[in-house]
mmCIF file of C-alpha atoms in Angstrom:
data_model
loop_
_atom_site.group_PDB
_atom_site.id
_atom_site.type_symbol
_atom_site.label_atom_id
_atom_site.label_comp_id
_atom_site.label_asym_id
_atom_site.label_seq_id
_atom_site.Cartn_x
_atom_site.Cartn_y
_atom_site.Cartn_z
ATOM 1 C CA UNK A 1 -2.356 80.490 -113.173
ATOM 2 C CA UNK A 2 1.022 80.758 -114.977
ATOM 3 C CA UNK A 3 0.778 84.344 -116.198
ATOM 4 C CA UNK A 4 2.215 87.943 -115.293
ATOM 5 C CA UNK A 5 -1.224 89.516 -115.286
ATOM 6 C CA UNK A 6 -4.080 87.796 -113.397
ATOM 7 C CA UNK A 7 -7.841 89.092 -112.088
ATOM 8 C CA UNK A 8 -9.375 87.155 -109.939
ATOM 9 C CA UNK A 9 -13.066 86.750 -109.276
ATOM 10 C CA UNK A 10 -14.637 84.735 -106.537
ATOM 11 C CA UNK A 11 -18.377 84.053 -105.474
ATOM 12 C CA UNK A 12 -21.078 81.520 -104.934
ATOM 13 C CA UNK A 13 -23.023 81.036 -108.223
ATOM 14 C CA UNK A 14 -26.804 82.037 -107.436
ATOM 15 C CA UNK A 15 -28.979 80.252 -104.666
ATOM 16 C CA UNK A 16 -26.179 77.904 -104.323
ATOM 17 C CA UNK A 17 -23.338 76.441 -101.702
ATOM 18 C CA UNK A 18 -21.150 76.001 -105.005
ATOM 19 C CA UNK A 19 -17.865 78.057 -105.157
ATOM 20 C CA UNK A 20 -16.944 79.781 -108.608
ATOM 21 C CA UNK A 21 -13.881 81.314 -109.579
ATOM 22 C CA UNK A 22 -13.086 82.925 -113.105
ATOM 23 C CA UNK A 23 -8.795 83.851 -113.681
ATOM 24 C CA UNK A 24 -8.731 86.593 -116.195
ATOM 25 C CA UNK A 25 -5.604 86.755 -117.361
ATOM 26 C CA UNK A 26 -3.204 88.209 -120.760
ATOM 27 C CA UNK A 27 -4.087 85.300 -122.534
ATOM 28 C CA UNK A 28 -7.492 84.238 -121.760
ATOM 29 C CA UNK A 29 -10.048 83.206 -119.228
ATOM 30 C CA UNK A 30 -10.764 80.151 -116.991
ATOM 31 C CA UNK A 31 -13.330 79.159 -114.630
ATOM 32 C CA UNK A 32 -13.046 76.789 -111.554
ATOM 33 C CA UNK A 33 -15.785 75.741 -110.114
ATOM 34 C CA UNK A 34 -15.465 73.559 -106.673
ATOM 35 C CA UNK A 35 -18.441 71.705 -105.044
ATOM 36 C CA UNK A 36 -19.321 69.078 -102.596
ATOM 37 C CA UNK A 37 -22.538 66.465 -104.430
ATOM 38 C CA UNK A 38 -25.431 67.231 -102.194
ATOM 39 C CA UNK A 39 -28.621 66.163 -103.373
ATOM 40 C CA UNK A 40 -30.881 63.156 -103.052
ATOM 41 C CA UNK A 41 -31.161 59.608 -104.207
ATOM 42 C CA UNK A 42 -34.188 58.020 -105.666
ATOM 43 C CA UNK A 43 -35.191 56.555 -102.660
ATOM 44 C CA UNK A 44 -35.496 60.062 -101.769
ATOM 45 C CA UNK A 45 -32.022 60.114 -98.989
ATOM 46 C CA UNK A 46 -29.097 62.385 -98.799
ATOM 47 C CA UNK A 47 -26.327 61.336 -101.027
ATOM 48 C CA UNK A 48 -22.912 60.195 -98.996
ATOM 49 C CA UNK A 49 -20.331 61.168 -101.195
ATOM 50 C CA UNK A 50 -16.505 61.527 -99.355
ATOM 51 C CA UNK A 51 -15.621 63.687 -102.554
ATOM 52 C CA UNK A 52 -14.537 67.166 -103.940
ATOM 53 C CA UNK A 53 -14.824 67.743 -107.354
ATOM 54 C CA UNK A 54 -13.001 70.751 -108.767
ATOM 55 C CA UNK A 55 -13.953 71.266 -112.723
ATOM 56 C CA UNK A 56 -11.976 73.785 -114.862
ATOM 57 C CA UNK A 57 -13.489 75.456 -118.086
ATOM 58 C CA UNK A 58 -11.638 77.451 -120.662
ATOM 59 C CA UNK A 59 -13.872 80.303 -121.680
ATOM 60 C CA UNK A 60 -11.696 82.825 -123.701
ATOM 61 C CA UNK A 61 -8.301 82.267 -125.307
ATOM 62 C CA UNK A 62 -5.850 80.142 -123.338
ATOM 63 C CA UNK A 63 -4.164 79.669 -120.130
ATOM 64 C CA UNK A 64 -1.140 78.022 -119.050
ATOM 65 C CA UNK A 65 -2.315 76.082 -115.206
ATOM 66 C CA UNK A 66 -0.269 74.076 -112.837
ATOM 67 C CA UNK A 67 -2.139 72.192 -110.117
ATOM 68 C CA UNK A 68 -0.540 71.773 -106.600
ATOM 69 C CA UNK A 69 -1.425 68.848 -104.879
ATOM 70 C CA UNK A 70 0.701 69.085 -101.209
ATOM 71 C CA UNK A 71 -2.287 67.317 -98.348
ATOM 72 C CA UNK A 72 -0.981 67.812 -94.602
ATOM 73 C CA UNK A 73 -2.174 64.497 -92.864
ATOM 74 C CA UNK A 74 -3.178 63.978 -89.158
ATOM 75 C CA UNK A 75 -2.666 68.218 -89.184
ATOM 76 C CA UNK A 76 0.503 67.909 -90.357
ATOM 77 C CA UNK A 77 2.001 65.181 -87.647
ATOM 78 C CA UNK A 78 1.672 62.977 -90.476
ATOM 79 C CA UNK A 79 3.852 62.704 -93.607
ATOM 80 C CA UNK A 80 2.150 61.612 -96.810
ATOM 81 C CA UNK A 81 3.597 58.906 -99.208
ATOM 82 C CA UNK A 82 2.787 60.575 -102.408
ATOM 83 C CA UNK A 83 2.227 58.219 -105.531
ATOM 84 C CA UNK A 84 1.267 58.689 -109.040
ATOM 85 C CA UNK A 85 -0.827 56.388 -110.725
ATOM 86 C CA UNK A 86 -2.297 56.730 -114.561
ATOM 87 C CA UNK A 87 -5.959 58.640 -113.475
ATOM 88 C CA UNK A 88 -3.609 60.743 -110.645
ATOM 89 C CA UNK A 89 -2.046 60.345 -107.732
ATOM 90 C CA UNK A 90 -2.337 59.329 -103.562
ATOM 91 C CA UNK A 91 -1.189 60.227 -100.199
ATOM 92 C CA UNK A 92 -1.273 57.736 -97.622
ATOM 93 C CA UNK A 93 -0.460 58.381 -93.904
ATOM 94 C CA UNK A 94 -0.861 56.220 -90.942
ATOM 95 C CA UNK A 95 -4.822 56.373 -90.616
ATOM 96 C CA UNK A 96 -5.906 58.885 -93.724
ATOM 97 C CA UNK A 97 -6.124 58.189 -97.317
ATOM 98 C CA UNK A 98 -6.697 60.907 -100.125
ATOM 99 C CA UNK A 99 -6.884 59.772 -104.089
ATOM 100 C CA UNK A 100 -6.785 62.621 -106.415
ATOM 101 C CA UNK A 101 -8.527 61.639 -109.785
ATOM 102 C CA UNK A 102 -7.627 64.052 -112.625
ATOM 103 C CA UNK A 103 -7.381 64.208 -116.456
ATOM 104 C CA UNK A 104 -3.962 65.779 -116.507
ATOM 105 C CA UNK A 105 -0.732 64.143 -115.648
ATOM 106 C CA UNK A 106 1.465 64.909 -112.274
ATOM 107 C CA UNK A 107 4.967 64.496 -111.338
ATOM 108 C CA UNK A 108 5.948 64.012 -108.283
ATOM 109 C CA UNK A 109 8.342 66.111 -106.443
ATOM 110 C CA UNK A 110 9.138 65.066 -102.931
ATOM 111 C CA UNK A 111 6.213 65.401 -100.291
ATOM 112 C CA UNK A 112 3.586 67.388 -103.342
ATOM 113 C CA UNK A 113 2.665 66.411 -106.926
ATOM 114 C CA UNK A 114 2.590 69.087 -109.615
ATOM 115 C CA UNK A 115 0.945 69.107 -112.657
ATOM 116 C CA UNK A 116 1.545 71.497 -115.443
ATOM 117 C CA UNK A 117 -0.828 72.159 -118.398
ATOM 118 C CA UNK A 118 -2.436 74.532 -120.912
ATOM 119 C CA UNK A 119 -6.123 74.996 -121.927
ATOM 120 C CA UNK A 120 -7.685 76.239 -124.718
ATOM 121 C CA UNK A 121 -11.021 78.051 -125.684
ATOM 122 C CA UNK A 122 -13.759 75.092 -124.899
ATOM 123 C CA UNK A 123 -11.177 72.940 -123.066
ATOM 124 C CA UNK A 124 -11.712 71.956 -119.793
ATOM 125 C CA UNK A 125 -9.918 69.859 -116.829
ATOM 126 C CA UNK A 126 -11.305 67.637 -114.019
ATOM 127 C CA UNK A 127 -10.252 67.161 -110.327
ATOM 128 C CA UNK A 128 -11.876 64.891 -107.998
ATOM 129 C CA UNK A 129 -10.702 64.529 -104.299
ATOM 130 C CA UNK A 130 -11.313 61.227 -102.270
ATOM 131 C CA UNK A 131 -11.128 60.410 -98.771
ATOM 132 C CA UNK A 132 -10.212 57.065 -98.026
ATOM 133 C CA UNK A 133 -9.614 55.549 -101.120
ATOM 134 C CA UNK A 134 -6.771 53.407 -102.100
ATOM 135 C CA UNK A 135 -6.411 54.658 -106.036
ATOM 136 C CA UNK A 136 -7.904 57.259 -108.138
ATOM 137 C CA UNK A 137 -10.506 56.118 -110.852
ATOM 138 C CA UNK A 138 -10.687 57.565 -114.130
ATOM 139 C CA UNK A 139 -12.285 61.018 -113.720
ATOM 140 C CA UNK A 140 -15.392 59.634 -115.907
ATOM 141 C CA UNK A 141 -16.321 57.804 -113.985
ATOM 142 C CA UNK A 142 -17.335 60.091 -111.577
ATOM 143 C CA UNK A 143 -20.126 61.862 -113.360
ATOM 144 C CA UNK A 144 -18.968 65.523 -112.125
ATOM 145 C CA UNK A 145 -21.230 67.408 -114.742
ATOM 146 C CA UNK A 146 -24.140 65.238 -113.816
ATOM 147 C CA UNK A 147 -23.554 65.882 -110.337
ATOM 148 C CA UNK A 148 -23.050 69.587 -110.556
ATOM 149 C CA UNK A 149 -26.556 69.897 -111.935
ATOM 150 C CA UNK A 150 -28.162 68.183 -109.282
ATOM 151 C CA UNK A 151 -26.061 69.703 -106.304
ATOM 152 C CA UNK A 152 -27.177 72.967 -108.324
ATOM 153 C CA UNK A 153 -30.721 71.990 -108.653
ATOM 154 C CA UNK A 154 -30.782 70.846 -104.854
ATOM 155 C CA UNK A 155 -29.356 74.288 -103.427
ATOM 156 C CA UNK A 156 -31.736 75.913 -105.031
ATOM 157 C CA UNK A 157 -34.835 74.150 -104.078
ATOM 158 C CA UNK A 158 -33.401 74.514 -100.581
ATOM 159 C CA UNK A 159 -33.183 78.322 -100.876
ATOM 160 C CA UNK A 160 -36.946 78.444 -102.706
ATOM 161 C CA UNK A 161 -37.975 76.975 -99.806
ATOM 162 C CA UNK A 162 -36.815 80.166 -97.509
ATOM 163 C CA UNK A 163 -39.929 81.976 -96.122
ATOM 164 C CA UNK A 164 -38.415 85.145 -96.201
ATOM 165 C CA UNK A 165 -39.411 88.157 -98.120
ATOM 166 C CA UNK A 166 -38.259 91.213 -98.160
ATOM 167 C CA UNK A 167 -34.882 93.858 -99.755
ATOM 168 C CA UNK A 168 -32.477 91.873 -97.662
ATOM 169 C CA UNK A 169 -33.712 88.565 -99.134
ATOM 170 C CA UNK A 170 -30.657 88.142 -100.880
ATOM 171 C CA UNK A 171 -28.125 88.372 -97.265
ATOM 172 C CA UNK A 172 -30.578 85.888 -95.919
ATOM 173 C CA UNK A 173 -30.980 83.105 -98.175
ATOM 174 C CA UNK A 174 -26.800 83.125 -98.211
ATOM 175 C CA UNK A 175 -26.902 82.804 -94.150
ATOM 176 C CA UNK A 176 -29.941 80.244 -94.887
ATOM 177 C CA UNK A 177 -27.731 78.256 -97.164
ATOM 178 C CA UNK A 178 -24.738 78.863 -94.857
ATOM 179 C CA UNK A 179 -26.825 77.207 -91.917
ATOM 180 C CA UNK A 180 -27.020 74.222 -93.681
ATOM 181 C CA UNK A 181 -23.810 73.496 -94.589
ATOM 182 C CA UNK A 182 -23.073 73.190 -90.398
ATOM 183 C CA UNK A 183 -25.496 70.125 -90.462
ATOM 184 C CA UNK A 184 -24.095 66.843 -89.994
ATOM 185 C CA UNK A 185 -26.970 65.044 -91.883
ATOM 186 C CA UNK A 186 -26.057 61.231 -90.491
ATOM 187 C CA UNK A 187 -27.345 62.357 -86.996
ATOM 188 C CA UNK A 188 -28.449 66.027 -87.372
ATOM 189 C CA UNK A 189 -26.259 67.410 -85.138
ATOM 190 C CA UNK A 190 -25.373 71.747 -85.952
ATOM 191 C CA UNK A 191 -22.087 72.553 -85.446
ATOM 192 C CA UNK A 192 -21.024 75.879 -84.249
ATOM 193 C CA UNK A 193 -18.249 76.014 -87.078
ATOM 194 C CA UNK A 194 -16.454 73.840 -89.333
ATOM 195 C CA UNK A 195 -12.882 75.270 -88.324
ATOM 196 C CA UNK A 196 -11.160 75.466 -86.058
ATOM 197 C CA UNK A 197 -8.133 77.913 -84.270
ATOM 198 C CA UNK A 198 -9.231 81.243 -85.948
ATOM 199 C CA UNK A 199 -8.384 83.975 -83.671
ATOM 200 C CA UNK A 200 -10.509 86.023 -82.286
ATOM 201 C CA UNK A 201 -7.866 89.177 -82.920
ATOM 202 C CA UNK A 202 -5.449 88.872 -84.934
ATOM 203 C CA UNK A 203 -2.149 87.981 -82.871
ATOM 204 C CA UNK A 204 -5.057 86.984 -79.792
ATOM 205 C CA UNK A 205 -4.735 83.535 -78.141
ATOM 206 C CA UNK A 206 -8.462 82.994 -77.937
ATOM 207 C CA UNK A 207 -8.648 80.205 -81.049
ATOM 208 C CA UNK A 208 -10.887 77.171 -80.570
ATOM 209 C CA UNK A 209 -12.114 74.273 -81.960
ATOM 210 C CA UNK A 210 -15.549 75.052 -82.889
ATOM 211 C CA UNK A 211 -15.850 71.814 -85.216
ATOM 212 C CA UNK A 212 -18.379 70.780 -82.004
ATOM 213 C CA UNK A 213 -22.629 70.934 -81.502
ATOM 214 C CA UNK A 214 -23.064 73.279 -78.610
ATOM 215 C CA UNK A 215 -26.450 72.663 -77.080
ATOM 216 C CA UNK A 216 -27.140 76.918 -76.972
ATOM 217 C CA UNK A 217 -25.875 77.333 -80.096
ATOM 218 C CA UNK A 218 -27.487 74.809 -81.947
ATOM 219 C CA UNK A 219 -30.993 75.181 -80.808
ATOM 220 C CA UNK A 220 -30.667 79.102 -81.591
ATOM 221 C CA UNK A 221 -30.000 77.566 -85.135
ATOM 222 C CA UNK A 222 -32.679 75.157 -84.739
ATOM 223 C CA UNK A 223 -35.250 78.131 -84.183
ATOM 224 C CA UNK A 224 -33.685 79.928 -87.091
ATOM 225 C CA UNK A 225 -34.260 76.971 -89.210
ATOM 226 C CA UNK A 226 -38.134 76.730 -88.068
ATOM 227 C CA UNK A 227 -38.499 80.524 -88.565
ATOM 228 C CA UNK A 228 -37.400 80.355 -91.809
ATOM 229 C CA UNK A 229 -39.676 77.700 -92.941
ATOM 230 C CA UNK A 230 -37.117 74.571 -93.479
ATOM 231 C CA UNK A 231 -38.738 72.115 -91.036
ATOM 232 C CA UNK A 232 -36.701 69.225 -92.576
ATOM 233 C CA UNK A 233 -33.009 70.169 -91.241
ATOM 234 C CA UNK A 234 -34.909 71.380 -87.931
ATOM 235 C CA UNK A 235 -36.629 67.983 -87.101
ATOM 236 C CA UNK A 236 -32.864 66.494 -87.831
ATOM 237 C CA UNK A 237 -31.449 68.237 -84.931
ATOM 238 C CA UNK A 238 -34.460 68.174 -82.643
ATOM 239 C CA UNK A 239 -33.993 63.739 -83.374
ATOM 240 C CA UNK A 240 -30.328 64.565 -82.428
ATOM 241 C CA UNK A 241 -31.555 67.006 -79.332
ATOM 242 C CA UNK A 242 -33.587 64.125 -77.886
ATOM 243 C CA UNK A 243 -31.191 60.951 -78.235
ATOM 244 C CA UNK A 244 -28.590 62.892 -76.582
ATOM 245 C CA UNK A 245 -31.057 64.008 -73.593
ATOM 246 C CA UNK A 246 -31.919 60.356 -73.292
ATOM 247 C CA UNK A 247 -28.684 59.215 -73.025
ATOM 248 C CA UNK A 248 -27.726 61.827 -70.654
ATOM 249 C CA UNK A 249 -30.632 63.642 -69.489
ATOM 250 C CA UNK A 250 -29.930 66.241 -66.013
ATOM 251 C CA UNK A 251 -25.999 65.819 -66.817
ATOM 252 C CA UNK A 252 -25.858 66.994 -70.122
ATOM 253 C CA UNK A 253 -22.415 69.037 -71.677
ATOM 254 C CA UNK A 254 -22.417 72.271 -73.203
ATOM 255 C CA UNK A 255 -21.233 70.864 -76.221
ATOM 256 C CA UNK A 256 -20.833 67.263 -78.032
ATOM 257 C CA UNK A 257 -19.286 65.587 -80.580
ATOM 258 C CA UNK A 258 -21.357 65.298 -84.222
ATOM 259 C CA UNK A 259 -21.966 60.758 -83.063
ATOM 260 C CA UNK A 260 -22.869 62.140 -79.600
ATOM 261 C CA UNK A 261 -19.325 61.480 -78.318
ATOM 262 C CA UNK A 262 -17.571 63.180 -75.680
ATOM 263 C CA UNK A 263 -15.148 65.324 -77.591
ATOM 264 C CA UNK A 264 -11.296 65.168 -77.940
ATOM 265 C CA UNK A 265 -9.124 66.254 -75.426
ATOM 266 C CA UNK A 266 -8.214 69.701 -76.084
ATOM 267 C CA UNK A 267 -4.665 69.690 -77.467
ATOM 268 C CA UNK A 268 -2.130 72.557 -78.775
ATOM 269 C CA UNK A 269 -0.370 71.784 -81.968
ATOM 270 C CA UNK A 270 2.830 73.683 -81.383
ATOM 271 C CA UNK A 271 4.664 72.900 -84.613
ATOM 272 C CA UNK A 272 1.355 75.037 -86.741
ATOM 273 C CA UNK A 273 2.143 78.615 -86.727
ATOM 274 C CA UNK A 274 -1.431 79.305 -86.759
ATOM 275 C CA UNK A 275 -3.862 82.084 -88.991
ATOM 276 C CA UNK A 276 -2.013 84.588 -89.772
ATOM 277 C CA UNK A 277 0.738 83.982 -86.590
ATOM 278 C CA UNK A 278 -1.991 83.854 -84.116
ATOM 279 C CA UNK A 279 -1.361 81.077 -82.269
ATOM 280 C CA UNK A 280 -2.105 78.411 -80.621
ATOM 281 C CA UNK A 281 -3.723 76.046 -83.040
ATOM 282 C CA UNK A 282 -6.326 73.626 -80.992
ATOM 283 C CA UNK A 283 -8.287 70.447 -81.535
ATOM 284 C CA UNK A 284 -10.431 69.062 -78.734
ATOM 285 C CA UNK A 285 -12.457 71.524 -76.662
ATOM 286 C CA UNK A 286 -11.735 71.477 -72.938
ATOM 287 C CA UNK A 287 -14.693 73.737 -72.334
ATOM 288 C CA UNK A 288 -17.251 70.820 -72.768
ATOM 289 C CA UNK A 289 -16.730 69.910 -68.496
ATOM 290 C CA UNK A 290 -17.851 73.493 -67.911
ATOM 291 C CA UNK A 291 -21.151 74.118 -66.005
ATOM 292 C CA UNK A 292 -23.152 76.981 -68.047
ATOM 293 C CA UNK A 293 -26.682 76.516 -66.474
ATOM 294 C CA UNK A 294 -28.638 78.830 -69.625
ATOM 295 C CA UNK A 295 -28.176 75.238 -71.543
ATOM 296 C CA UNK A 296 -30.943 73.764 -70.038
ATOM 297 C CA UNK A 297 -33.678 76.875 -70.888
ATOM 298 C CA UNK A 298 -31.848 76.700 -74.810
ATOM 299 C CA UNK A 299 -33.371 72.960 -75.115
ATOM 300 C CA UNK A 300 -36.671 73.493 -72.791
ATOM 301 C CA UNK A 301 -37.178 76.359 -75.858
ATOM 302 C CA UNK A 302 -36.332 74.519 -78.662
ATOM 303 C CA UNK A 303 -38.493 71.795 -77.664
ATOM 304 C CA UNK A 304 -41.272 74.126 -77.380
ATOM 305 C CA UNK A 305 -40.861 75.790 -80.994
ATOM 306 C CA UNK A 306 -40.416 72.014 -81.972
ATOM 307 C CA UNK A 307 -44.518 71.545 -80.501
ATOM 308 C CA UNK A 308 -45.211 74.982 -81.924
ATOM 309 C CA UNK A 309 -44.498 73.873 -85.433
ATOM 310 C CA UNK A 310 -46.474 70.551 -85.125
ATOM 311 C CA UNK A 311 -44.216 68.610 -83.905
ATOM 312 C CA UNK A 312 -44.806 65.444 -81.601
ATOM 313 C CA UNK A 313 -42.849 64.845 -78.325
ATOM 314 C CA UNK A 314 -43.036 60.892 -76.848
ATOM 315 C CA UNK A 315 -43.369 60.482 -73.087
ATOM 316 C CA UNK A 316 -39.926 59.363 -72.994
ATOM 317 C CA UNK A 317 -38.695 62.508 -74.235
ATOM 318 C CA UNK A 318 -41.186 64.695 -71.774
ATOM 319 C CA UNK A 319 -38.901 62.594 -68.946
ATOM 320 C CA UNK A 320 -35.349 63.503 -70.114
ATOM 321 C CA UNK A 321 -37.104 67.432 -70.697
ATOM 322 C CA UNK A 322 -38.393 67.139 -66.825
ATOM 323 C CA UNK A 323 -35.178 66.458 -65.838
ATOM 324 C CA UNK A 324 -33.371 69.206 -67.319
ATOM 325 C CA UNK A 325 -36.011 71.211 -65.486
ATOM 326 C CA UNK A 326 -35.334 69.643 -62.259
ATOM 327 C CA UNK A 327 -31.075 70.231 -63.245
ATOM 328 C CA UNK A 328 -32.459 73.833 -63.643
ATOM 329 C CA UNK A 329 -34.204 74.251 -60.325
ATOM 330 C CA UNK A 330 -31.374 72.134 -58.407
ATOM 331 C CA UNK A 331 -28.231 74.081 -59.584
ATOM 332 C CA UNK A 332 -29.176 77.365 -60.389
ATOM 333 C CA UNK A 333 -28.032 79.175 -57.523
ATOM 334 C CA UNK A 334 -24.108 77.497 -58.458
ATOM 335 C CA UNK A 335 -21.633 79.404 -60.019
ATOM 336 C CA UNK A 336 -21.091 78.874 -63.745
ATOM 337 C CA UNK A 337 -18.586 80.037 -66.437
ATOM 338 C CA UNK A 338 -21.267 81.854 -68.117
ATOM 339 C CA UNK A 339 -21.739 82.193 -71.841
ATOM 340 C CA UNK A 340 -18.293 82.987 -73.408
ATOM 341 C CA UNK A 341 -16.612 80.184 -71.535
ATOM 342 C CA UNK A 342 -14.021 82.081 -69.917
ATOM 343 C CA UNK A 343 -11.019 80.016 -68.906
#
């Protein structure tokens, strides 16, 4: 926001996992709001949109705004050819793709594209972010406002649908709505987090890569889910739960990745200073060869507040759920790294 004198005001609008932000400044007033489309198709499925749409409203006076646009490929290992094209612009690395569709102009100025602009009382702009796409389209074509109402409208049937009652409603229904946002909805896999490297303590040099489904973790957040009363994200992960134990059954991992893959080999990005100069920054997760023996009681109870609720176990799965009995009964007496994965 190009002026001396700026407020700033950030918060989720209500019931909702869309991000508002309203600039106050000298001049005038804006609002940006920033959402992921989540919502679903006539044929009743989750929408599969690789987008970001960023949509800025001029409510009161006007307000000079320059847009940054400066993407760090591969975590920075990677430098971006930036390009401008007439609906915005692109950055294209060795294996990622980003087009940036807007209704404003930008220059380009080495590695980041800027673009400079004013709006007005009942003027708006539009940003739309897209992974793996060679150019930007024209930002109509998009539907943003359309899509904002149903995103909106889908958020808040979700959080209608929490079972909880009570003054602390409110702090729940965000943590309900939170939950959801760690689902990987192809497979159903929960991940712990969807960052990675954040210290622990500020200047610490415990930061992992959380961006993993840890068999504890997620069936604690699979009871949650139950508890709450949203069996639909629950019977996800309990699908995901039981094609993993098939495929691995006695010897599973603590934790997987979100296709049921092994995940990366931990790595330490030396040239990222890290949050707030706390490094290391990681990706991969060496922890997943550790033994932590509670794993196999976390799915034997998950799977039991999966029959609670009504649901229906094949004899298939019954045999990979024996055998992490029988892993239970055969290694307990072994030492493990316990629950906070000490290195």
């Amino acid at each position: 926001v190009g002026s001396e004198m700026c407020i700033r005001d950030r918060s989720y609008l209500p019931d909702t996992n869309i991000l508002q932000t309203t600039f106050r400044t000298d001049t005038g007033t804006v609002t940006v709001i920033d959402f992921m489309p989540c919502y679903r198709t006539s044929r009743h499925t989750l929408t599969k949109f690789d987008e970001i749409h960023r949509l800025v409203d001029c409510t009161l006076g006007q307000v000079p705004l320059e847009v940054v646009f400066e993407p760090r490929l591969d975590y920075a290992r990677d430098n971006a050819l930036i390009e401008a094209y007439r609906n915005g612009v692109t950055a294209r690395g060795r294996s990622d793709n980003l087009a940036l569709s807007s209704t404003i102009p930008f220059t380009i100025d080495g590695g980041k594209a800027i673009g400079s602009f004013t709006l007005k009382r009942g003027e708006s702009a539009q940003f739309i972010l897209q992974y793996d796409a060679d150019k930007p389209k024209s930002p109509g074509i998009y539907g943003s406002r359309r899509k904002l109402e149903r995103t909106t409208a889908y958020w808040k049937e979700k959080a209608e649908g929490c079972v909880f009652s009570g003054p602390l409603r409110k702090v729940m229904v965000r943590s309900y709505l939170t939950l959801h946002l760690m689902v990987y909805a192809p497979t159903g896999a929960i991940i712990a987090a969807p960052t990675t490297s954040l210290p622990e303590e500020i200047g610490g040099e415990r930061n992992w890569d959380y961006r993993y489904a840890w068999l504890r973790d997620a069936s604690l957040t699979l009871n949650a889910l139950f508890y709450l009363g949203h069996i639909e994200e629950a019977l996800g992960f309990f699908n995901w739960l039981v094609t993993l134990c098939a495929k691995c059954g006695a010897k599973a991992q603590i934790l997987y990745d979100i296709d049921y893959e092994h995940p990366v080999q931990e790595q330490i990005l030396d040239h990222l200073a890290g949050y707030r100069n706390s490094p290391p920054v990681r990706i991969g997760n060496a922890a997943y060869d550790q033994l932590q023996l509670d794993i196999f009681g976390e799915v034997l109870e998950a799977a039991y507040n999966y029959l609670d609720m009504g649901g229906y176990i094949s004899r298939r799965t019954w045999e990979s759920l024996e055998s992490f009995v029988e892993a239970a009964c055969e290694s307990w007496q072994l030492p493990d790294n316990g629950i906070w994965e000490i290195r």
